[in-house]
Amino acid sequence: MVLAEQVSKSFGSNEVLKSISLEVRRGEVMCLVGPSGSGKSTFLRCINHLEVLSAGRLSVDGELIGYREANGKLYEMAPKEAARQRRDIGMVFQRFNLFPHMTALQNVMEAPLRVKGLPKAQVEQNALDLLARVGLAERSSYYPAHLSGGQQQRVAIARALAMEPKLMLFDEPTSALDPELVGEVLDVMKGLAKSGMTMIVVTHEMGFAKEVADSLVFMDGGVVVESGDPDEILTNPQHRRTQAFLSKVL
Ligand code: ADP
Ligand code: MG
């Protein structure tokens, strides 16, 4: 579902991703961990068209991100085509980024109404189903300011799912939450993983990684230091940098 081949990204002279290669198979969950500044967010942002690669190739579901290949050459995609690719990829950020002037239901309905042009009644029913799925059936008419951080983040997940993505990216989705609200968000993500969604999750929640992830990638300084089975890496990290990082978060 996701294939990164020697992906590099620089901001000016600062190379923050240095030849990252990895793959995520359909239906699998990959946890991406590493110290602050190691390039995790930048990598997710490259997948979702929020950044443009400096070198390498990135594809989702067999399609290059941002480029079209013809006669052995790469051509930049038209904005319309890039937008189509983006719609298939859901993203959930550390900050919930809900529209403050819209209710939970309106937040979930917004993109499908605007982009998909489906009948309103159908979009609304789908949004209500999604809110029920994240445990918020009773909160559909609440505004974000009247929801807890955990509830807001669950609305954000429902909102991303409303576009029926084939891939979900999570960038530290529980880092901004009070500790007692982390579990409810992780539970929703676990359910999503069980339903077969392909997910890349940047997180420091090693319990989640151990229980849910099919693979774990440890990044530091823009490179993949170590990757593989989460249990193995968490119990027996091979690299000094992985050991040092895990000793801080475990
Ligand atoms: P992480 O998510 O692992 O904490 P980031 O991907 O956010 O790391 O950042 C990696 C590095 O890239 C940092 O040094 C950061 O300052 C730099 N960086 C990220 N985005 C930008 C940007 N838009 N312009 C310049 N530098 C950036
Ligand atoms: Mg980050």
Short mmCIF file of C-alpha atoms and ligand atoms in Angstrom, two decimals:
data_model
loop_
_atom_site.label_atom_id
_atom_site.label_comp_id
_atom_site.label_asym_id
_atom_site.label_seq_id
_atom_site.Cartn_x
_atom_site.Cartn_y
_atom_site.Cartn_z
CA MET A 1 0.00 0.00 0.00
CA VAL A 2 2.90 2.34 0.78
CA LEU A 3 6.31 2.04 -0.83
CA ALA A 4 9.09 4.49 -0.08
CA GLU A 5 12.25 4.13 -2.11
CA GLN A 6 15.25 6.18 -1.05
CA VAL A 7 13.08 9.11 -0.08
CA SER A 8 15.02 12.26 0.78
CA LYS A 9 13.80 15.65 1.81
CA SER A 10 15.79 18.79 2.48
CA PHE A 11 14.78 22.19 3.75
CA GLY A 12 17.50 24.40 2.32
CA SER A 13 20.76 22.75 3.32
CA ASN A 14 19.10 20.77 6.12
CA GLU A 15 18.55 17.20 4.92
CA VAL A 16 15.83 15.90 7.27
CA LEU A 17 15.04 12.65 5.44
CA LYS A 18 18.04 10.73 4.17
CA SER A 19 17.19 7.97 1.77
CA ILE A 20 14.26 6.41 3.62
CA SER A 21 13.11 3.06 2.21
CA LEU A 22 10.22 1.16 3.70
CA GLU A 23 6.97 -0.52 2.83
CA VAL A 24 3.59 -1.04 4.44
CA ARG A 25 1.42 -3.83 3.11
CA ARG A 26 -2.31 -3.53 2.64
CA GLY A 27 -4.13 -3.95 5.93
CA GLU A 28 -1.00 -3.57 8.03
CA VAL A 29 -0.20 -1.11 10.79
CA MET A 30 3.25 0.42 10.98
CA CYS A 31 4.37 2.38 14.00
CA LEU A 32 6.98 5.03 13.34
CA VAL A 33 8.93 6.05 16.41
CA GLY A 34 11.97 8.16 17.13
CA PRO A 35 13.19 11.26 18.93
CA SER A 36 11.82 14.70 18.20
CA GLY A 37 13.29 16.17 15.04
CA SER A 38 14.08 12.80 13.45
CA GLY A 39 11.82 13.48 10.45
CA LYS A 40 8.69 11.45 11.31
CA SER A 41 6.19 14.23 10.59
CA THR A 42 8.03 15.23 7.45
CA PHE A 43 7.80 11.67 6.18
CA LEU A 44 4.03 11.54 6.77
CA ARG A 45 3.65 14.96 5.18
CA CYS A 46 5.46 13.75 2.05
CA ILE A 47 2.97 10.89 1.71
CA ASN A 48 0.05 13.30 2.00
CA HIS A 49 1.27 15.94 -0.48
CA LEU A 50 2.01 18.44 2.27
CA GLU A 51 5.70 18.36 1.30
CA VAL A 52 7.43 17.60 -1.98
CA LEU A 53 10.27 15.06 -2.02
CA SER A 54 13.79 16.21 -2.81
CA ALA A 55 14.72 12.77 -4.16
CA GLY A 56 13.46 9.22 -4.31
CA ARG A 57 10.07 7.70 -5.04
CA LEU A 58 6.98 7.34 -2.94
CA SER A 59 3.91 5.43 -4.00
CA VAL A 60 0.57 4.62 -2.45
CA ASP A 61 -1.48 1.71 -3.74
CA GLY A 62 0.85 1.36 -6.71
CA GLU A 63 0.59 5.01 -7.77
CA LEU A 64 3.46 7.48 -7.52
CA ILE A 65 2.65 10.38 -5.22
CA GLY A 66 2.68 13.70 -7.05
CA TYR A 67 4.18 12.42 -10.30
CA ARG A 68 3.06 10.72 -13.43
CA GLU A 69 5.40 8.45 -15.31
CA ALA A 70 5.41 8.50 -19.13
CA ASN A 71 8.07 7.32 -21.57
CA GLY A 72 10.43 6.65 -18.68
CA LYS A 73 10.20 10.25 -17.45
CA LEU A 74 8.47 11.75 -14.42
CA TYR A 75 6.07 14.64 -14.81
CA GLU A 76 4.58 16.63 -11.98
CA MET A 77 0.89 15.91 -11.50
CA ALA A 78 -1.81 18.43 -12.23
CA PRO A 79 -3.23 19.90 -8.98
CA LYS A 80 -6.55 18.20 -9.65
CA GLU A 81 -4.93 14.78 -9.83
CA ALA A 82 -2.87 15.45 -6.72
CA ALA A 83 -6.09 16.41 -4.91
CA ARG A 84 -7.66 13.12 -5.97
CA GLN A 85 -4.69 11.21 -4.51
CA ARG A 86 -4.91 13.17 -1.28
CA ARG A 87 -8.56 12.33 -0.83
CA ASP A 88 -7.66 8.65 -0.54
CA ILE A 89 -5.33 9.34 2.39
CA GLY A 90 -6.72 10.31 5.77
CA MET A 91 -4.58 12.18 8.26
CA VAL A 92 -5.02 12.82 11.96
CA PHE A 93 -2.74 15.33 13.67
CA GLN A 94 -1.62 15.90 17.22
CA ARG A 95 -3.88 18.94 17.42
CA PHE A 96 -7.39 18.02 16.45
CA ASN A 97 -7.88 20.79 13.88
CA LEU A 98 -11.65 20.56 13.96
CA PHE A 99 -13.63 23.46 12.52
CA PRO A 100 -14.62 25.32 15.72
CA HIS A 101 -17.79 26.84 14.27
CA MET A 102 -19.21 23.45 13.23
CA THR A 103 -20.76 20.70 15.32
CA ALA A 104 -19.18 17.25 15.45
CA LEU A 105 -21.66 16.08 12.81
CA GLN A 106 -21.00 19.07 10.54
CA ASN A 107 -17.25 18.50 10.88
CA VAL A 108 -17.63 14.91 9.70
CA MET A 109 -20.02 15.86 6.87
CA GLU A 110 -18.01 18.80 5.54
CA ALA A 111 -15.52 17.13 3.20
CA PRO A 112 -17.82 14.50 1.67
CA LEU A 113 -20.52 17.14 1.08
CA ARG A 114 -18.12 19.57 -0.53
CA VAL A 115 -16.00 17.09 -2.47
CA LYS A 116 -18.12 14.07 -3.25
CA GLY A 117 -21.35 15.75 -4.20
CA LEU A 118 -23.46 13.02 -2.62
CA PRO A 119 -27.01 13.68 -1.41
CA LYS A 120 -27.03 15.40 1.97
CA ALA A 121 -29.20 12.76 3.66
CA GLN A 122 -26.78 10.03 2.66
CA VAL A 123 -23.73 12.02 3.84
CA GLU A 124 -25.49 12.72 7.14
CA GLN A 125 -26.39 9.07 7.75
CA ASN A 126 -22.83 8.02 6.99
CA ALA A 127 -21.48 10.69 9.36
CA LEU A 128 -23.81 9.55 12.15
CA ASP A 129 -22.67 5.95 11.61
CA LEU A 130 -19.04 7.06 11.84
CA LEU A 131 -19.66 9.05 15.02
CA ALA A 132 -21.32 5.97 16.50
CA ARG A 133 -18.31 3.91 15.47
CA VAL A 134 -15.97 6.21 17.44
CA GLY A 135 -18.36 6.14 20.41
CA LEU A 136 -19.83 9.61 19.95
CA ALA A 137 -23.39 8.94 18.80
CA GLU A 138 -24.66 11.09 21.69
CA ARG A 139 -22.36 14.01 20.91
CA SER A 140 -23.12 14.68 17.24
CA SER A 141 -24.62 18.12 17.88
CA TYR A 142 -21.81 19.34 20.18
CA TYR A 143 -19.33 21.98 19.15
CA PRO A 144 -15.62 21.15 19.56
CA ALA A 145 -15.26 23.58 22.48
CA HIS A 146 -17.75 21.46 24.43
CA LEU A 147 -15.96 18.18 23.80
CA SER A 148 -12.96 16.80 25.68
CA GLY A 149 -9.64 16.44 23.86
CA GLY A 150 -10.21 12.71 23.48
CA GLN A 151 -13.68 13.26 22.06
CA GLN A 152 -12.36 15.90 19.66
CA GLN A 153 -9.68 13.53 18.47
CA ARG A 154 -12.28 10.82 17.89
CA VAL A 155 -14.32 13.29 15.83
CA ALA A 156 -11.14 14.02 13.86
CA ILE A 157 -10.76 10.30 13.17
CA ALA A 158 -14.40 10.02 12.08
CA ARG A 159 -13.93 13.06 9.85
CA ALA A 160 -10.91 11.47 8.15
CA LEU A 161 -12.81 8.20 7.69
CA ALA A 162 -15.73 10.00 6.06
CA MET A 163 -13.71 10.29 2.87
CA GLU A 164 -13.29 6.50 2.82
CA PRO A 165 -9.49 6.61 2.70
CA LYS A 166 -7.42 3.58 1.78
CA LEU A 167 -4.62 4.71 4.08
CA MET A 168 -4.70 6.50 7.43
CA LEU A 169 -1.77 8.52 8.76
CA PHE A 170 -1.63 9.43 12.44
CA ASP A 171 0.91 11.98 13.68
CA GLU A 172 1.19 11.64 17.46
CA PRO A 173 -2.60 11.53 17.82
CA THR A 174 -2.52 11.18 21.61
CA SER A 175 0.45 13.40 22.50
CA ALA A 176 -1.66 16.47 23.26
CA LEU A 177 -4.16 14.59 25.41
CA ASP A 178 -4.47 14.35 29.17
CA PRO A 179 -3.29 10.88 30.18
CA GLU A 180 -6.77 9.64 31.13
CA LEU A 181 -8.05 10.41 27.61
CA VAL A 182 -5.34 8.55 25.69
CA GLY A 183 -6.94 5.12 26.02
CA GLU A 184 -10.25 6.01 24.36
CA VAL A 185 -8.44 7.29 21.26
CA LEU A 186 -6.09 4.29 21.10
CA ASP A 187 -9.13 2.01 21.41
CA VAL A 188 -10.73 3.61 18.35
CA MET A 189 -7.46 3.20 16.47
CA LYS A 190 -7.26 -0.45 17.53
CA GLY A 191 -10.76 -1.02 16.18
CA LEU A 192 -9.79 0.62 12.93
CA ALA A 193 -6.72 -1.59 12.64
CA LYS A 194 -8.86 -4.67 13.28
CA SER A 195 -11.23 -3.62 10.52
CA GLY A 196 -8.33 -3.94 8.08
CA MET A 197 -7.34 -0.31 7.59
CA THR A 198 -3.75 0.30 6.49
CA MET A 199 -2.20 2.71 8.98
CA ILE A 200 1.05 4.51 9.68
CA VAL A 201 1.11 5.74 13.24
CA VAL A 202 3.73 8.06 14.69
CA THR A 203 3.47 7.50 18.41
CA HIS A 204 5.34 7.11 21.66
CA GLU A 205 2.71 4.64 22.92
CA MET A 206 4.81 1.50 22.91
CA GLY A 207 1.98 -0.57 24.38
CA PHE A 208 -0.07 0.25 21.31
CA ALA A 209 2.87 -0.56 19.03
CA LYS A 210 3.36 -3.90 20.71
CA GLU A 211 -0.30 -4.86 20.66
CA VAL A 212 -1.45 -3.49 17.32
CA ALA A 213 1.47 -2.85 14.96
CA ASP A 214 2.67 -5.36 12.40
CA SER A 215 5.94 -3.52 12.07
CA LEU A 216 7.89 -0.90 13.92
CA VAL A 217 10.32 1.55 12.37
CA PHE A 218 12.77 3.45 14.51
CA MET A 219 14.01 6.67 12.92
CA ASP A 220 16.73 8.99 14.12
CA GLY A 221 18.41 11.88 12.34
CA GLY A 222 16.44 11.30 9.14
CA VAL A 223 17.41 7.66 8.67
CA VAL A 224 15.75 4.35 9.48
CA VAL A 225 17.99 2.98 12.21
CA GLU A 226 16.10 -0.24 12.81
CA SER A 227 12.84 -1.82 11.66
CA GLY A 228 10.97 -5.06 12.02
CA ASP A 229 8.72 -6.95 14.40
CA PRO A 230 7.60 -4.63 17.24
CA ASP A 231 8.01 -7.29 19.94
CA GLU A 232 11.53 -8.05 18.86
CA ILE A 233 12.63 -4.44 18.63
CA LEU A 234 11.03 -3.49 21.92
CA THR A 235 12.47 -6.41 23.84
CA ASN A 236 15.80 -6.69 22.05
CA PRO A 237 16.79 -3.48 20.24
CA GLN A 238 19.95 -3.97 18.22
CA HIS A 239 21.22 -0.43 17.91
CA ARG A 240 22.54 1.80 20.62
CA ARG A 241 20.35 4.69 19.47
CA THR A 242 17.23 2.52 19.61
CA GLN A 243 18.18 1.32 23.08
CA ALA A 244 18.76 4.88 24.29
CA PHE A 245 15.41 6.05 22.91
CA LEU A 246 13.43 3.12 24.27
CA SER A 247 14.96 3.47 27.71
CA LYS A 248 13.39 6.95 27.81
CA VAL A 249 9.89 6.12 26.56
CA LEU A 250 9.28 2.63 27.97
P1 ADP B 1 9.65 14.81 14.03
O1 ADP B 1 8.23 14.76 13.55
O2 ADP B 1 10.33 13.49 14.01
O3 ADP B 1 9.78 15.49 15.36
P2 ADP B 1 9.98 16.72 11.87
O4 ADP B 1 9.71 15.94 10.62
O5 ADP B 1 8.90 17.59 12.37
O6 ADP B 1 10.48 15.71 13.00
O7 ADP B 1 11.23 17.64 11.67
C1 ADP B 1 12.48 17.16 11.21
C2 ADP B 1 13.41 18.34 10.95
O8 ADP B 1 12.93 19.08 9.84
C3 ADP B 1 13.51 19.31 12.11
O9 ADP B 1 14.85 19.68 12.24
C4 ADP B 1 12.66 20.48 11.66
O10 ADP B 1 13.13 21.67 12.18
C5 ADP B 1 12.82 20.44 10.15
N1 ADP B 1 11.65 20.97 9.44
C6 ADP B 1 10.40 20.43 9.43
N2 ADP B 1 9.56 21.14 8.67
C7 ADP B 1 10.28 22.19 8.19
C8 ADP B 1 9.99 23.31 7.32
N3 ADP B 1 8.77 23.47 6.79
N4 ADP B 1 11.00 24.16 7.03
C9 ADP B 1 12.23 23.98 7.54
N5 ADP B 1 12.58 22.96 8.36
C10 ADP B 1 11.63 22.08 8.67
MG MG B 2 6.48 15.30 14.51
#
